[in-house]
GROMACS .gro file of C-alpha atoms in nm:
model
  238
    1MET     CA    1   3.609   1.905  -0.167
    2LYS     CA    2   3.623   1.566  -0.336
    3LEU     CA    3   3.330   1.451  -0.125
    4VAL     CA    4   3.131   1.760  -0.221
    5GLY     CA    5   3.214   1.694  -0.585
    6ARG     CA    6   3.094   1.336  -0.560
    7HIS     CA    7   2.768   1.448  -0.402
    8LEU     CA    8   2.718   1.686  -0.694
    9THR     CA    9   2.802   1.424  -0.959
   10VAL     CA   10   2.751   1.053  -0.891
   11GLY     CA   11   2.551   1.130  -0.576
   12LEU     CA   12   2.333   1.402  -0.726
   13ILE     CA   13   2.037   1.173  -0.789
   14TYR     CA   14   1.995   0.799  -0.739
   15ALA     CA   15   1.782   0.567  -0.951
   16ARG     CA   16   1.545   0.486  -0.664
   17SER     CA   17   1.452   0.856  -0.637
   18PHE     CA   18   1.226   0.806  -0.939
   19ARG     CA   19   0.996   0.610  -0.707
   20VAL     CA   20   0.934   0.914  -0.489
   21PHE     CA   21   0.618   1.029  -0.667
   22PRO     CA   22   0.444   0.690  -0.699
   23SER     CA   23   0.549   0.633  -0.338
   24LEU     CA   24   0.362   0.948  -0.236
   25VAL     CA   25   0.046   0.810  -0.392
   26GLY     CA   26   0.116   0.463  -0.254
   27THR     CA   27   0.141   0.609   0.096
   28ILE     CA   28  -0.193   0.790   0.076
   29ILE     CA   29  -0.420   0.540  -0.101
   30PRO     CA   30  -0.404   0.263   0.165
   31PHE     CA   31  -0.542   0.515   0.412
   32PHE     CA   32  -0.837   0.575   0.182
   33TRP     CA   33  -0.950   0.212   0.201
   34GLN     CA   34  -0.920   0.199   0.578
   35LEU     CA   35  -1.089   0.536   0.623
   36VAL     CA   36  -1.377   0.390   0.420
   37ASN     CA   37  -1.392   0.101   0.667
   38LEU     CA   38  -1.369   0.335   0.966
   39TYR     CA   39  -1.587   0.631   0.870
   40GLY     CA   40  -1.766   0.550   0.545
   41THR     CA   41  -1.709   0.633   0.179
   42LEU     CA   42  -1.803   1.003   0.179
   43PRO     CA   43  -1.582   1.108   0.473
   44ALA     CA   44  -1.295   0.903   0.331
   45VAL     CA   45  -1.326   1.069  -0.011
   46LEU     CA   46  -1.333   1.418   0.142
   47ILE     CA   47  -1.031   1.346   0.364
   48ILE     CA   48  -0.823   1.204   0.079
   49ILE     CA   49  -0.916   1.492  -0.153
   50GLY     CA   50  -0.804   1.728   0.123
   51ILE     CA   51  -0.472   1.546   0.158
   52PHE     CA   52  -0.408   1.562  -0.217
   53GLN     CA   53  -0.497   1.932  -0.213
   54ILE     CA   54  -0.238   1.989   0.059
   55LEU     CA   55   0.019   1.803  -0.151
   56ILE     CA   56  -0.061   2.006  -0.462
   57VAL     CA   57  -0.050   2.341  -0.281
   58SER     CA   58   0.277   2.247  -0.110
   59LEU     CA   59   0.434   2.145  -0.440
   60ALA     CA   60   0.304   2.464  -0.603
   61ALA     CA   61   0.466   2.667  -0.324
   62VAL     CA   62   0.798   2.498  -0.404
   63ILE     CA   63   0.763   2.556  -0.779
   64TYR     CA   64   0.634   2.913  -0.765
   65PRO     CA   65   0.959   3.095  -0.667
   66PHE     CA   66   1.134   2.945  -0.971
   67LEU     CA   67   0.854   3.064  -1.198
   68LEU     CA   68   0.858   3.423  -1.073
   69LEU     CA   69   1.139   3.495  -1.319
   70PHE     CA   70   0.889   3.430  -1.597
   71GLN     CA   71   0.612   3.628  -1.425
   72ILE     CA   72   0.391   3.320  -1.403
   73SER     CA   73   0.099   3.329  -1.161
   74PHE     CA   74   0.052   3.104  -0.861
   75LEU     CA   75  -0.253   2.956  -1.034
   76THR     CA   76  -0.026   2.833  -1.313
   77ALA     CA   77   0.212   2.689  -1.055
   78TYR     CA   78  -0.085   2.516  -0.892
   79CYS     CA   79  -0.188   2.365  -1.227
   80LEU     CA   80   0.167   2.242  -1.289
   81ALA     CA   81   0.176   2.087  -0.943
   82ALA     CA   82  -0.160   1.920  -1.005
   83LEU     CA   83  -0.021   1.781  -1.331
   84VAL     CA   84   0.280   1.637  -1.148
   85ILE     CA   85   0.055   1.468  -0.892
   86ALA     CA   86  -0.167   1.334  -1.172
   87LEU     CA   87   0.139   1.187  -1.345
   88ALA     CA   88   0.250   1.038  -1.014
   89PHE     CA   89  -0.091   0.877  -0.976
   90LEU     CA   90  -0.073   0.735  -1.329
   91SER     CA   91   0.275   0.596  -1.266
   92TRP     CA   92   0.145   0.430  -0.948
   93VAL     CA   93  -0.148   0.280  -1.139
   94GLY     CA   94   0.095   0.157  -1.404
   95MET     CA   95   0.318  -0.014  -1.146
   96ASN     CA   96   0.016  -0.190  -0.997
   97ALA     CA   97  -0.120  -0.300  -1.334
   98CYS     CA   98   0.220  -0.435  -1.437
   99ILE     CA   99   0.281  -0.644  -1.125
  100ASN     CA  100  -0.073  -0.782  -1.113
  101ARG     CA  101  -0.072  -0.871  -1.482
  102ARG     CA  102   0.263  -1.047  -1.453
  103ALA     CA  103   0.158  -1.235  -1.140
  104GLY     CA  104  -0.182  -1.355  -1.254
  105PHE     CA  105  -0.316  -1.371  -0.900
  106LYS     CA  106  -0.635  -1.570  -0.845
  107LEU     CA  107  -0.758  -1.421  -0.519
  108VAL     CA  108  -0.584  -1.091  -0.451
  109LYS     CA  109  -0.445  -0.782  -0.613
  110LEU     CA  110  -0.149  -0.575  -0.495
  111GLN     CA  111  -0.104  -0.200  -0.479
  112TYR     CA  112   0.240  -0.045  -0.443
  113SER     CA  113   0.286   0.119  -0.105
  114THR     CA  114   0.549   0.221   0.148
  115ARG     CA  115   0.686   0.141   0.491
  116THR     CA  116   0.543   0.473   0.611
  117ALA     CA  117   0.190   0.364   0.519
  118LEU     CA  118   0.236   0.028   0.693
  119LEU     CA  119   0.368   0.179   1.016
  120LEU     CA  120   0.103   0.452   1.032
  121LEU     CA  121  -0.178   0.208   0.957
  122GLY     CA  122  -0.050  -0.017   1.235
  123LEU     CA  123  -0.081   0.277   1.474
  124LEU     CA  124  -0.417   0.391   1.337
  125LEU     CA  125  -0.590   0.055   1.329
  126SER     CA  126  -0.424  -0.144   1.606
  127ASN     CA  127  -0.231   0.110   1.815
  128ARG     CA  128   0.090  -0.081   1.747
  129PHE     CA  129   0.424   0.033   1.613
  130LEU     CA  130   0.561  -0.253   1.405
  131PRO     CA  131   0.938  -0.318   1.421
  132LEU     CA  132   1.034  -0.419   1.070
  133PRO     CA  133   1.395  -0.517   0.999
  134ILE     CA  134   1.427  -0.457   0.626
  135SER     CA  135   1.685  -0.455   0.350
  136PRO     CA  136   1.751  -0.176   0.096
  137LYS     CA  137   1.558  -0.379  -0.162
  138THR     CA  138   1.246  -0.438   0.045
  139THR     CA  139   0.922  -0.327  -0.116
  140PHE     CA  140   0.583  -0.282   0.047
  141TRP     CA  141   0.249  -0.374  -0.107
  142ASP     CA  142  -0.108  -0.317   0.005
  143ILE     CA  143  -0.301  -0.640  -0.051
  144HIS     CA  144  -0.673  -0.659  -0.137
  145ILE     CA  145  -0.922  -0.926  -0.228
  146LYS     CA  146  -1.011  -0.883  -0.596
  147PRO     CA  147  -1.317  -0.655  -0.626
  148HIS     CA  148  -1.543  -0.919  -0.782
  149LEU     CA  149  -1.462  -1.154  -0.492
  150ALA     CA  150  -1.499  -0.904  -0.206
  151GLY     CA  151  -1.780  -1.024   0.017
  152GLN     CA  152  -1.829  -1.327  -0.209
  153LEU     CA  153  -1.574  -1.571  -0.070
  154HIS     CA  154  -1.857  -1.772   0.085
  155THR     CA  155  -1.939  -1.886  -0.270
  156LYS     CA  156  -1.599  -2.059  -0.287
  157SER     CA  157  -1.515  -2.384  -0.115
  158ARG     CA  158  -1.250  -2.393   0.158
  159GLU     CA  159  -1.024  -2.599  -0.067
  160GLU     CA  160  -1.056  -2.346  -0.352
  161ILE     CA  161  -0.964  -2.057  -0.124
  162ILE     CA  162  -0.662  -2.239   0.023
  163ALA     CA  163  -0.542  -2.335  -0.325
  164ALA     CA  164  -0.582  -1.974  -0.442
  165ILE     CA  165  -0.388  -1.841  -0.141
  166ARG     CA  166  -0.108  -2.091  -0.204
  167HIS     CA  167  -0.099  -2.000  -0.574
  168ASP     CA  168  -0.092  -1.625  -0.508
  169TYR     CA  169   0.175  -1.653  -0.240
  170GLN     CA  170   0.401  -1.855  -0.469
  171LYS     CA  171   0.354  -1.598  -0.744
  172ALA     CA  172   0.443  -1.320  -0.500
  173GLN     CA  173   0.755  -1.510  -0.394
  174ASN     CA  174   0.867  -1.541  -0.756
  175LEU     CA  175   0.804  -1.177  -0.848
  176LEU     CA  176   0.870  -1.005  -0.515
  177PRO     CA  177   1.131  -1.209  -0.328
  178ASP     CA  178   1.199  -0.930  -0.078
  179ALA     CA  179   0.859  -0.782  -0.001
  180ILE     CA  180   0.616  -0.720   0.281
  181LEU     CA  181   0.244  -0.736   0.213
  182PHE     CA  182  -0.016  -0.581   0.440
  183GLY     CA  183  -0.390  -0.536   0.444
  184CYS     CA  184  -0.709  -0.529   0.644
  185SER     CA  185  -1.024  -0.736   0.612
  186PRO     CA  186  -1.322  -0.865   0.807
  187GLY     CA  187  -1.208  -1.204   0.931
  188SER     CA  188  -0.847  -1.300   0.996
  189PHE     CA  189  -0.800  -1.588   0.745
  190LYS     CA  190  -0.545  -1.720   0.997
  191LYS     CA  191  -0.634  -2.086   0.959
  192LEU     CA  192  -0.652  -2.052   0.583
  193TRP     CA  193  -0.307  -1.889   0.570
  194ALA     CA  194  -0.165  -2.175   0.778
  195GLU     CA  195  -0.328  -2.445   0.566
  196ALA     CA  196  -0.192  -2.274   0.255
  197GLY     CA  197   0.161  -2.325   0.390
  198LEU     CA  198   0.252  -1.990   0.546
  199GLU     CA  199   0.462  -2.023   0.861
  200ASP     CA  200   0.384  -1.841   1.185
  201GLU     CA  201   0.688  -1.613   1.157
  202GLN     CA  202   0.569  -1.494   0.817
  203LEU     CA  203   0.239  -1.364   0.943
  204LEU     CA  204   0.126  -1.110   1.200
  205ILE     CA  205  -0.247  -1.062   1.259
  206MET     CA  206  -0.393  -0.792   1.484
  207GLU     CA  207  -0.746  -0.692   1.574
  208THR     CA  208  -0.838  -0.338   1.474
  209ILE     CA  209  -1.055  -0.058   1.609
  210ILE     CA  210  -1.290  -0.080   1.309
  211PRO     CA  211  -1.638  -0.162   1.444
  212GLN     CA  212  -1.755  -0.511   1.358
  213GLU     CA  213  -2.088  -0.385   1.226
  214HIS     CA  214  -1.905  -0.202   0.946
  215ALA     CA  215  -1.840  -0.543   0.790
  216ARG     CA  216  -2.207  -0.557   0.693
  217VAL     CA  217  -2.125  -0.364   0.377
  218PHE     CA  218  -1.945  -0.683   0.269
  219GLY     CA  219  -2.242  -0.895   0.374
  220LEU     CA  220  -2.047  -1.017   0.678
  221ASN     CA  221  -2.055  -0.975   1.055
  222ARG     CA  222  -1.696  -1.028   1.162
  223PRO     CA  223  -1.424  -0.826   1.337
  224PHE     CA  224  -1.169  -0.651   1.117
  225TYR     CA  225  -0.808  -0.766   1.131
  226PHE     CA  226  -0.490  -0.598   1.014
  227TYR     CA  227  -0.230  -0.841   0.884
  228VAL     CA  228   0.132  -0.823   0.773
  229ILE     CA  229   0.282  -1.095   0.555
  230SER     CA  230   0.655  -1.138   0.503
  231VAL     CA  231   0.724  -1.289   0.162
  232ASN     CA  232   1.081  -1.375   0.260
  233PRO     CA  233   1.090  -1.477   0.627
  234ALA     CA  234   1.466  -1.528   0.611
  235HIS     CA  235   1.509  -1.152   0.596
  236HIS     CA  236   1.204  -1.020   0.780
  237THR     CA  237   1.092  -1.092   1.130
  238VAL     CA  238   0.784  -0.898   1.230
   0.00000   0.00000   0.00000
């Protein structure tokens, strides 16, 4: 009975549970970007809207029985569920804005994500299940080239890009000492990562099933690669 009591008191809710809702959004959004690369913008938008609709309806179905006591309609429950998802999205946006503002990255921006998104994207894009030894404090971040630089890196010199990668990685180490970053782009950047000081065990790069011709939207003609970067190689071995 003591154990039951503890579960109903100190174990009733843990602080990390408040990340559940931004984590939901952070699991879905990385798929949007890669669905854009795979199928195009319109199909990706429709698929993601459908996924969010499923989430809202599912949450409304959970809420609705509790509202029956007040004779509230399912439409009201749906609206409440939509509000919860909207707040979750705003909290996710806030987390991203905070970390990127604090970091002052030169080349990239980070978006809060989850291990689930990373593992499923590994299967979707490269047909690989990634073994990831992690700690309870590990966080996962979807990494992107800043929008104004996407498809424009050819305007930067090699030295500028390497310096920016080194700067951004050091900032990530300072702010996120136990994190895994992942992303997908046309071109692997492998040599640039190495010249910026990243060690081999920190970086995993895989070819993807995204057709090379889809890179033309970025003004490029290169294969797409999925990469995983361990910010703290002492704790993560991919």
